[in-house]
Amino acid sequence: MKYPGGVKRTGVKKIEYAHRGMALEDSINLSNRYYLEQNIAVIYKKPTPIQIVKVDYPSRNKAVIKEAFFTVPSTLDYNGLYKGKYLDFDAKECKNKTLFPLSNIHEHQIKHIRRVLHHKGIAFLIVSFTLLEEIYLLFGEDLLEYIDHMQAKSIPIDYFRKKGHRIEVKYIPRIDYLKIIDKYMEGGYRE
Amino acid sequence: MKYPGGVKRTGVKKIEYAHRGMALEDSINLSNRYYLEQNIAVIYKKPTPIQIVKVDYPSRNKAVIKEAFFTVPSTLDYNGLYKGKYLDFDAKECKNKTLFPLSNIHEHQIKHIRRVLHHKGIAFLIVSFTLLEEIYLLFGEDLLEYIDHMQAKSIPIDYFRKKGHRIEVKYIPRIDYLKIIDKYMEGGYRE
């Protein structure tokens, strides 16, 4: 069915539904590509860290990795540059409806967040509570405040609702987290 | 032979010689580790980008990559944070005594350097002319100035000697490039 202006509304709806189930990481990668192409920011996901054991060279210019292992990352998955500032963050999906298990973040990633804040970078997590369809950006300062003061193995969702910054999924960019970074940079992020 | 104070001088000399031939990348990695441990900066080499084709799971918690390919990087190898500033750079060894072939840098890496400068990051190359034992840091601005004004496929070493910043290899950190970044940040890097 066609509507005036040639817009196929059923098609638009279909896209919308299809995107709703999109993995958080894919949505963020698309958003980063948008930021890059629109000349807004330069943010990349780091390649997956691996340890290569065996490489074959079937021809002169071709190398095939034949054995490798995934290794534990020391940093967060994403980093980059926005308005002269260094950003460093990770994206996590959480299937639990009431809490975010801290086992999702490695000990050295916490250490990395401390270092980034110490050197005046901006560090944060983007956590998607997939079953609730709620996505929050939680700044490193608020994450550390919780970790350092509570002897807990998880962060309750209420902490995200109170201290985090809700991100509504849009069409483009899907996860517009730089809007929240803008506020942070203006100093108004704790409003 | 032992000297007063228990210092074995021949041993010290040996270490020095052994290190002289160390690959540039290893020297930079060691320097970055020093910067990290001394709480000076947070700079990492990005993992090698690969495309994974096949993964085996011989047991529940173990994954072995059985087929993967190296892919062309879109960015530079290193990035990080120093005194609130975003750094982005690459390290290149050059066996030629008179020039640095621009085929060493991919077209999209040049584009990436332009973007980093546009968003107020600091971008540079560290080039080691291995046969001359001369190492230079060349800022992105000076690299682009050459590329944009000369229709050349290489940069002569004289350009590095004139516009670059010589790095003398030290014992620790081996490649103390942050000293040059300090000058750059003070605005005096073109002296």
GROMACS .gro file of C-alpha atoms in nm:
model
  382
    1MET     CA    1   0.000   0.000   0.000
    2LYS     CA    2   0.141   0.338  -0.104
    3TYR     CA    3   0.080   0.669   0.070
    4PRO     CA    4   0.118   1.019  -0.078
    5GLY     CA    5   0.477   1.110  -0.138
    6GLY     CA    6   0.568   0.754  -0.221
    7VAL     CA    7   0.623   0.653   0.140
    8LYS     CA    8   0.541   0.291   0.198
    9ARG     CA    9   0.416   0.298   0.554
   10THR     CA   10   0.405  -0.073   0.605
   11GLY     CA   11   0.766  -0.084   0.501
   12VAL     CA   12   0.859   0.180   0.759
   13LYS     CA   13   0.679  -0.014   1.029
   14LYS     CA   14   0.853  -0.332   0.935
   15ILE     CA   15   1.190  -0.165   0.970
   16GLU     CA   16   1.088  -0.032   1.307
   17TYR     CA   17   0.993  -0.375   1.436
   18ALA     CA   18   1.298  -0.533   1.291
   19HIS     CA   19   1.519  -0.279   1.465
   20ARG     CA   20   1.353  -0.314   1.801
   21GLY     CA   21   1.519  -0.649   1.855
   22MET     CA   22   1.856  -0.530   1.728
   23ALA     CA   23   2.141  -0.612   1.959
   24LEU     CA   24   2.266  -0.316   2.161
   25GLU     CA   25   2.612  -0.346   2.014
   26ASP     CA   26   2.485  -0.329   1.656
   27SER     CA   27   2.277  -0.024   1.741
   28ILE     CA   28   2.577   0.149   1.892
   29ASN     CA   29   2.797   0.057   1.597
   30LEU     CA   30   2.538   0.209   1.361
   31SER     CA   31   2.519   0.521   1.576
   32ASN     CA   32   2.897   0.554   1.573
   33ARG     CA   33   2.899   0.521   1.196
   34TYR     CA   34   2.640   0.799   1.180
   35TYR     CA   35   2.850   1.019   1.410
   36LEU     CA   36   3.153   0.951   1.191
   37GLU     CA   37   2.981   1.018   0.859
   38GLN     CA   38   2.812   1.332   0.991
   39ASN     CA   39   3.149   1.454   1.116
   40ILE     CA   40   3.023   1.466   1.475
   41ALA     CA   41   3.270   1.236   1.650
   42VAL     CA   42   3.534   0.970   1.587
   43ILE     CA   43   3.440   0.665   1.795
   44TYR     CA   44   3.526   0.304   1.717
   45LYS     CA   45   3.474  -0.032   1.873
   46LYS     CA   46   3.808  -0.194   1.938
   47PRO     CA   47   3.876  -0.522   1.759
   48THR     CA   48   3.822  -0.833   1.971
   49PRO     CA   49   4.151  -0.912   2.146
   50ILE     CA   50   4.287  -1.250   2.046
   51GLN     CA   51   4.605  -1.445   2.089
   52ILE     CA   52   4.722  -1.592   1.761
   53VAL     CA   53   4.886  -1.934   1.784
   54LYS     CA   54   4.914  -2.048   1.424
   55VAL     CA   55   4.911  -1.869   1.091
   56ASP     CA   56   4.926  -2.032   0.747
   57TYR     CA   57   5.047  -1.863   0.430
   58PRO     CA   58   4.881  -2.046   0.141
   59SER     CA   59   5.007  -1.782  -0.103
   60ARG     CA   60   5.249  -1.492  -0.099
   61ASN     CA   61   5.015  -1.216   0.012
   62LYS     CA   62   4.757  -1.414   0.201
   63ALA     CA   63   4.766  -1.511   0.564
   64VAL     CA   64   4.508  -1.736   0.727
   65ILE     CA   65   4.487  -1.761   1.103
   66LYS     CA   66   4.446  -2.132   1.180
   67GLU     CA   67   4.449  -2.122   1.557
   68ALA     CA   68   4.375  -1.838   1.795
   69PHE     CA   69   4.208  -1.777   2.131
   70PHE     CA   70   3.996  -1.498   2.268
   71THR     CA   71   4.173  -1.309   2.545
   72VAL     CA   72   4.032  -1.099   2.828
   73PRO     CA   73   4.022  -0.728   2.739
   74SER     CA   74   4.207  -0.482   2.968
   75THR     CA   75   4.004  -0.184   2.853
   76LEU     CA   76   3.646  -0.110   2.753
   77ASP     CA   77   3.514  -0.195   2.408
   78TYR     CA   78   3.471   0.153   2.264
   79ASN     CA   79   3.681   0.465   2.267
   80GLY     CA   80   3.718   0.781   2.071
   81LEU     CA   81   3.706   1.155   2.043
   82TYR     CA   82   3.421   1.404   2.072
   83LYS     CA   83   3.464   1.783   2.084
   84GLY     CA   84   3.823   1.750   2.197
   85LYS     CA   85   3.737   1.506   2.475
   86TYR     CA   86   3.841   1.144   2.519
   87LEU     CA   87   3.550   0.899   2.555
   88ASP     CA   88   3.578   0.539   2.676
   89PHE     CA   89   3.283   0.309   2.729
   90ASP     CA   90   3.132  -0.034   2.720
   91ALA     CA   91   2.790  -0.163   2.614
   92LYS     CA   92   2.617  -0.437   2.811
   93GLU     CA   93   2.292  -0.621   2.766
   94CYS     CA   94   2.122  -0.741   3.081
   95LYS     CA   95   1.844  -0.999   3.083
   96ASN     CA   96   1.771  -0.955   3.453
   97LYS     CA   97   1.474  -0.727   3.527
   98THR     CA   98   1.581  -0.606   3.869
   99LEU     CA   99   1.959  -0.587   3.876
  100PHE     CA  100   2.279  -0.564   3.676
  101PRO     CA  101   2.533  -0.829   3.789
  102LEU     CA  102   2.879  -0.679   3.838
  103SER     CA  103   3.030  -1.000   3.702
  104ASN     CA  104   2.962  -0.833   3.365
  105ILE     CA  105   3.261  -0.605   3.424
  106HIS     CA  106   3.612  -0.738   3.478
  107GLU     CA  107   3.821  -0.613   3.769
  108HIS     CA  108   4.080  -0.457   3.535
  109GLN     CA  109   3.805  -0.280   3.345
  110ILE     CA  110   3.706  -0.109   3.670
  111LYS     CA  111   4.070  -0.015   3.716
  112HIS     CA  112   4.073   0.119   3.361
  113ILE     CA  113   3.767   0.336   3.433
  114ARG     CA  114   3.945   0.480   3.738
  115ARG     CA  115   4.247   0.564   3.525
  116VAL     CA  116   4.041   0.728   3.252
  117LEU     CA  117   3.866   0.950   3.507
  118HIS     CA  118   4.197   1.032   3.674
  119HIS     CA  119   4.339   1.155   3.343
  120LYS     CA  120   4.027   1.361   3.273
  121GLY     CA  121   3.859   1.142   3.016
  122ILE     CA  122   3.489   1.055   3.009
  123ALA     CA  123   3.407   0.694   3.098
  124PHE     CA  124   3.066   0.530   3.109
  125LEU     CA  125   2.858   0.218   3.055
  126ILE     CA  126   2.555   0.183   2.833
  127VAL     CA  127   2.335  -0.087   2.986
  128SER     CA  128   2.029  -0.226   2.812
  129PHE     CA  129   1.774  -0.405   3.031
  130THR     CA  130   1.643  -0.593   2.732
  131LEU     CA  131   1.327  -0.741   2.884
  132LEU     CA  132   1.220  -0.401   3.018
  133GLU     CA  133   1.324  -0.216   2.702
  134GLU     CA  134   1.508   0.038   2.918
  135ILE     CA  135   1.854   0.162   2.825
  136TYR     CA  136   2.069   0.369   3.059
  137LEU     CA  137   2.398   0.551   3.037
  138LEU     CA  138   2.577   0.536   3.371
  139PHE     CA  139   2.883   0.756   3.412
  140GLY     CA  140   3.202   0.607   3.555
  141GLU     CA  141   3.181   0.835   3.859
  142ASP     CA  142   2.840   0.694   3.952
  143LEU     CA  143   2.946   0.338   3.881
  144LEU     CA  144   3.250   0.374   4.108
  145GLU     CA  145   3.046   0.547   4.377
  146TYR     CA  146   2.824   0.240   4.394
  147ILE     CA  147   3.106  -0.013   4.377
  148ASP     CA  148   3.319   0.167   4.636
  149HIS     CA  149   3.044   0.219   4.891
  150MET     CA  150   2.836  -0.094   4.861
  151GLN     CA  151   2.971  -0.444   4.915
  152ALA     CA  152   2.742  -0.580   4.647
  153LYS     CA  153   2.773  -0.814   4.354
  154SER     CA  154   2.515  -0.632   4.148
  155ILE     CA  155   2.362  -0.290   4.093
  156PRO     CA  156   1.984  -0.270   4.134
  157ILE     CA  157   1.792  -0.121   3.842
  158ASP     CA  158   1.668   0.156   4.071
  159TYR     CA  159   2.022   0.289   4.088
  160PHE     CA  160   2.021   0.318   3.708
  161ARG     CA  161   1.679   0.486   3.720
  162LYS     CA  162   1.805   0.734   3.978
  163LYS     CA  163   2.167   0.799   3.875
  164GLY     CA  164   2.170   0.683   3.514
  165HIS     CA  165   2.050   0.867   3.208
  166ARG     CA  166   1.774   0.701   3.009
  167ILE     CA  167   1.831   0.665   2.637
  168GLU     CA  168   1.524   0.632   2.418
  169VAL     CA  169   1.592   0.438   2.099
  170LYS     CA  170   1.545   0.661   1.795
  171TYR     CA  171   1.546   0.590   1.427
  172ILE     CA  172   1.874   0.762   1.351
  173PRO     CA  173   2.106   0.761   1.531
  174ARG     CA  174   1.957   0.466   1.718
  175ILE     CA  175   2.139   0.527   2.048
  176ASP     CA  176   2.208   0.900   2.065
  177TYR     CA  177   2.436   0.887   2.368
  178LEU     CA  178   2.633   1.197   2.268
  179LYS     CA  179   2.332   1.407   2.371
  180ILE     CA  180   2.396   1.296   2.727
  181ILE     CA  181   2.770   1.359   2.691
  182ASP     CA  182   2.684   1.715   2.584
  183LYS     CA  183   2.503   1.769   2.912
  184TYR     CA  184   2.790   1.613   3.105
  185MET     CA  185   3.037   1.847   2.936
  186GLU     CA  186   2.819   2.145   3.023
  187GLY     CA  187   2.837   2.028   3.385
  188GLY     CA  188   2.465   1.966   3.413
  189TYR     CA  189   2.465   1.590   3.403
  190ARG     CA  190   2.355   1.540   3.762
  191GLU     CA  191   2.030   1.736   3.726
  192MET     CA  192   8.368  -0.855   3.715
  193LYS     CA  193   8.204  -0.674   4.006
  194TYR     CA  194   8.223  -0.302   4.074
  195PRO     CA  195   8.161  -0.128   4.408
  196GLY     CA  196   7.796  -0.130   4.501
  197GLY     CA  197   7.742  -0.465   4.341
  198VAL     CA  198   7.675  -0.326   3.996
  199LYS     CA  199   7.788  -0.558   3.725
  200ARG     CA  200   7.890  -0.317   3.454
  201THR     CA  201   7.929  -0.570   3.180
  202GLY     CA  202   7.576  -0.681   3.251
  203VAL     CA  203   7.442  -0.327   3.211
  204LYS     CA  204   7.618  -0.294   2.879
  205LYS     CA  205   7.476  -0.618   2.756
  206ILE     CA  206   7.122  -0.503   2.827
  207GLU     CA  207   7.189  -0.184   2.640
  208TYR     CA  208   7.306  -0.366   2.332
  209ALA     CA  209   7.024  -0.614   2.349
  210HIS     CA  210   6.770  -0.332   2.355
  211ARG     CA  211   6.918  -0.140   2.069
  212GLY     CA  212   6.781  -0.387   1.818
  213MET     CA  213   6.436  -0.403   1.978
  214ALA     CA  214   6.151  -0.352   1.735
  215LEU     CA  215   5.994  -0.008   1.748
  216GLU     CA  216   5.655  -0.149   1.836
  217ASP     CA  217   5.792  -0.343   2.134
  218SER     CA  218   5.972  -0.033   2.258
  219ILE     CA  219   5.653   0.172   2.234
  220ASN     CA  220   5.451  -0.098   2.407
  221LEU     CA  221   5.703  -0.101   2.694
  222SER     CA  222   5.690   0.278   2.713
  223ASN     CA  223   5.311   0.271   2.725
  224ARG     CA  224   5.322   0.016   3.004
  225TYR     CA  225   5.558   0.246   3.192
  226TYR     CA  226   5.325   0.544   3.138
  227LEU     CA  227   5.035   0.333   3.262
  228GLU     CA  228   5.210   0.197   3.571
  229GLN     CA  229   5.350   0.539   3.663
  230ASN     CA  230   5.000   0.685   3.627
  231ILE     CA  231   5.117   0.923   3.355
  232ALA     CA  232   4.885   0.828   3.068
  233VAL     CA  233   4.644   0.558   2.949
  234ILE     CA  234   4.757   0.452   2.602
  235TYR     CA  235   4.701   0.112   2.441
  236LYS     CA  236   4.774  -0.055   2.113
  237LYS     CA  237   4.453  -0.171   1.954
  238PRO     CA  238   4.417  -0.544   1.895
  239THR     CA  239   4.489  -0.655   1.538
  240PRO     CA  240   4.164  -0.637   1.343
  241ILE     CA  241   4.057  -0.975   1.210
  242GLN     CA  242   3.754  -1.129   1.050
  243ILE     CA  243   3.658  -1.452   1.216
  244VAL     CA  244   3.522  -1.722   0.987
  245LYS     CA  245   3.511  -2.034   1.201
  246VAL     CA  246   3.509  -2.095   1.576
  247ASP     CA  247   3.515  -2.434   1.747
  248TYR     CA  248   3.390  -2.501   2.099
  249PRO     CA  249   3.581  -2.809   2.218
  250SER     CA  250   3.438  -2.761   2.568
  251ARG     CA  251   3.173  -2.550   2.734
  252ASN     CA  252   3.383  -2.246   2.824
  253LYS     CA  253   3.650  -2.266   2.561
  254ALA     CA  254   3.639  -2.123   2.212
  255VAL     CA  255   3.910  -2.180   1.954
  256ILE     CA  256   3.923  -1.969   1.641
  257LYS     CA  257   3.991  -2.211   1.357
  258GLU     CA  258   3.977  -1.973   1.062
  259ALA     CA  259   4.022  -1.599   1.050
  260PHE     CA  260   4.174  -1.334   0.825
  261PHE     CA  261   4.360  -1.014   0.893
  262THR     CA  262   4.160  -0.710   0.785
  263VAL     CA  263   4.276  -0.360   0.692
  264PRO     CA  264   4.259  -0.122   0.989
  265SER     CA  265   4.050   0.197   0.953
  266THR     CA  266   4.232   0.377   1.230
  267LEU     CA  267   4.585   0.404   1.364
  268ASP     CA  268   4.733   0.138   1.591
  269TYR     CA  269   4.753   0.329   1.918
  270ASN     CA  270   4.518   0.561   2.099
  271GLY     CA  271   4.464   0.688   2.445
  272LEU     CA  272   4.445   0.967   2.695
  273TYR     CA  273   4.707   1.205   2.831
  274LYS     CA  274   4.636   1.508   3.050
  275GLY     CA  275   4.277   1.520   2.931
  276LYS     CA  276   4.375   1.504   2.564
  277TYR     CA  277   4.299   1.236   2.307
  278LEU     CA  278   4.607   1.087   2.137
  279ASP     CA  279   4.604   0.875   1.823
  280PHE     CA  280   4.915   0.748   1.648
  281ASP     CA  281   5.093   0.484   1.451
  282ALA     CA  282   5.447   0.345   1.466
  283LYS     CA  283   5.637   0.262   1.148
  284GLU     CA  284   5.976   0.115   1.083
  285CYS     CA  285   6.145   0.226   0.763
  286LYS     CA  286   6.443   0.045   0.612
  287ASN     CA  287   6.500   0.310   0.348
  288LYS     CA  288   6.778   0.559   0.435
  289THR     CA  289   6.653   0.855   0.233
  290LEU     CA  290   6.273   0.844   0.228
  291PHE     CA  291   5.957   0.714   0.393
  292PRO     CA  292   5.722   0.551   0.137
  293LEU     CA  293   5.364   0.672   0.179
  294SER     CA  294   5.244   0.323   0.088
  295ASN     CA  295   5.307   0.257   0.458
  296ILE     CA  296   4.989   0.450   0.541
  297HIS     CA  297   4.648   0.350   0.407
  298GLU     CA  298   4.423   0.609   0.247
  299HIS     CA  299   4.158   0.568   0.521
  300GLN     CA  300   4.424   0.616   0.787
  301ILE     CA  301   4.500   0.956   0.636
  302LYS     CA  302   4.128   1.029   0.647
  303HIS     CA  303   4.125   0.919   1.009
  304ILE     CA  304   4.411   1.159   1.092
  305ARG     CA  305   4.214   1.445   0.933
  306ARG     CA  306   3.912   1.356   1.146
  307VAL     CA  307   4.113   1.336   1.468
  308LEU     CA  308   4.263   1.681   1.403
  309HIS     CA  309   3.921   1.821   1.312
  310HIS     CA  310   3.779   1.705   1.646
  311LYS     CA  311   4.077   1.850   1.835
  312GLY     CA  312   4.267   1.534   1.909
  313ILE     CA  313   4.642   1.491   1.872
  314ALA     CA  314   4.752   1.266   1.585
  315PHE     CA  315   5.103   1.171   1.486
  316LEU     CA  316   5.338   0.910   1.346
  317ILE     CA  317   5.649   0.771   1.509
  318VAL     CA  318   5.883   0.668   1.229
  319SER     CA  319   6.204   0.479   1.291
  320PHE     CA  320   6.466   0.488   1.016
  321THR     CA  321   6.621   0.169   1.141
  322LEU     CA  322   6.942   0.171   0.938
  323LEU     CA  323   7.017   0.530   1.041
  324GLU     CA  324   6.908   0.475   1.403
  325GLU     CA  325   6.700   0.792   1.380
  326ILE     CA  326   6.347   0.805   1.521
  327TYR     CA  327   6.111   1.096   1.455
  328LEU     CA  328   5.770   1.197   1.575
  329LEU     CA  329   5.583   1.374   1.295
  330PHE     CA  330   5.259   1.549   1.386
  331GLY     CA  331   4.949   1.491   1.176
  332GLU     CA  332   4.942   1.857   1.072
  333ASP     CA  333   5.291   1.831   0.922
  334LEU     CA  334   5.217   1.497   0.760
  335LEU     CA  335   4.904   1.639   0.593
  336GLU     CA  336   5.086   1.955   0.490
  337TYR     CA  337   5.331   1.742   0.296
  338ILE     CA  338   5.071   1.507   0.147
  339ASP     CA  339   4.837   1.790   0.045
  340HIS     CA  340   5.101   2.007  -0.118
  341MET     CA  341   5.334   1.757  -0.278
  342GLN     CA  342   5.226   1.504  -0.536
  343ALA     CA  343   5.472   1.252  -0.401
  344LYS     CA  344   5.467   0.887  -0.310
  345SER     CA  345   5.715   0.928  -0.029
  346ILE     CA  346   5.843   1.177   0.226
  347PRO     CA  347   6.217   1.247   0.216
  348ILE     CA  348   6.404   1.204   0.543
  349ASP     CA  349   6.500   1.572   0.532
  350TYR     CA  350   6.136   1.658   0.590
  351PHE     CA  351   6.144   1.451   0.909
  352ARG     CA  352   6.470   1.618   1.011
  353LYS     CA  353   6.317   1.960   0.954
  354LYS     CA  354   5.956   1.921   1.066
  355GLY     CA  355   5.972   1.610   1.281
  356HIS     CA  356   6.087   1.579   1.641
  357ARG     CA  357   6.379   1.350   1.704
  358ILE     CA  358   6.336   1.091   1.976
  359GLU     CA  359   6.651   0.956   2.140
  360VAL     CA  360   6.605   0.604   2.273
  361LYS     CA  361   6.643   0.600   2.651
  362TYR     CA  362   6.658   0.320   2.901
  363ILE     CA  363   6.319   0.381   3.057
  364PRO     CA  364   6.082   0.473   2.907
  365ARG     CA  365   6.249   0.365   2.583
  366ILE     CA  366   6.056   0.599   2.353
  367ASP     CA  367   5.956   0.899   2.563
  368TYR     CA  368   5.722   1.055   2.308
  369LEU     CA  369   5.506   1.223   2.570
  370LYS     CA  370   5.784   1.476   2.626
  371ILE     CA  371   5.720   1.600   2.273
  372ILE     CA  372   5.344   1.596   2.330
  373ASP     CA  373   5.403   1.820   2.633
  374LYS     CA  374   5.569   2.077   2.411
  375TYR     CA  375   5.291   2.047   2.156
  376MET     CA  376   5.031   2.111   2.425
  377GLU     CA  377   5.222   2.416   2.542
  378GLY     CA  378   5.201   2.543   2.186
  379GLY     CA  379   5.576   2.538   2.137
  380TYR     CA  380   5.604   2.231   1.921
  381ARG     CA  381   5.719   2.413   1.608
  382GLU     CA  382   6.028   2.565   1.767
   0.00000   0.00000   0.00000
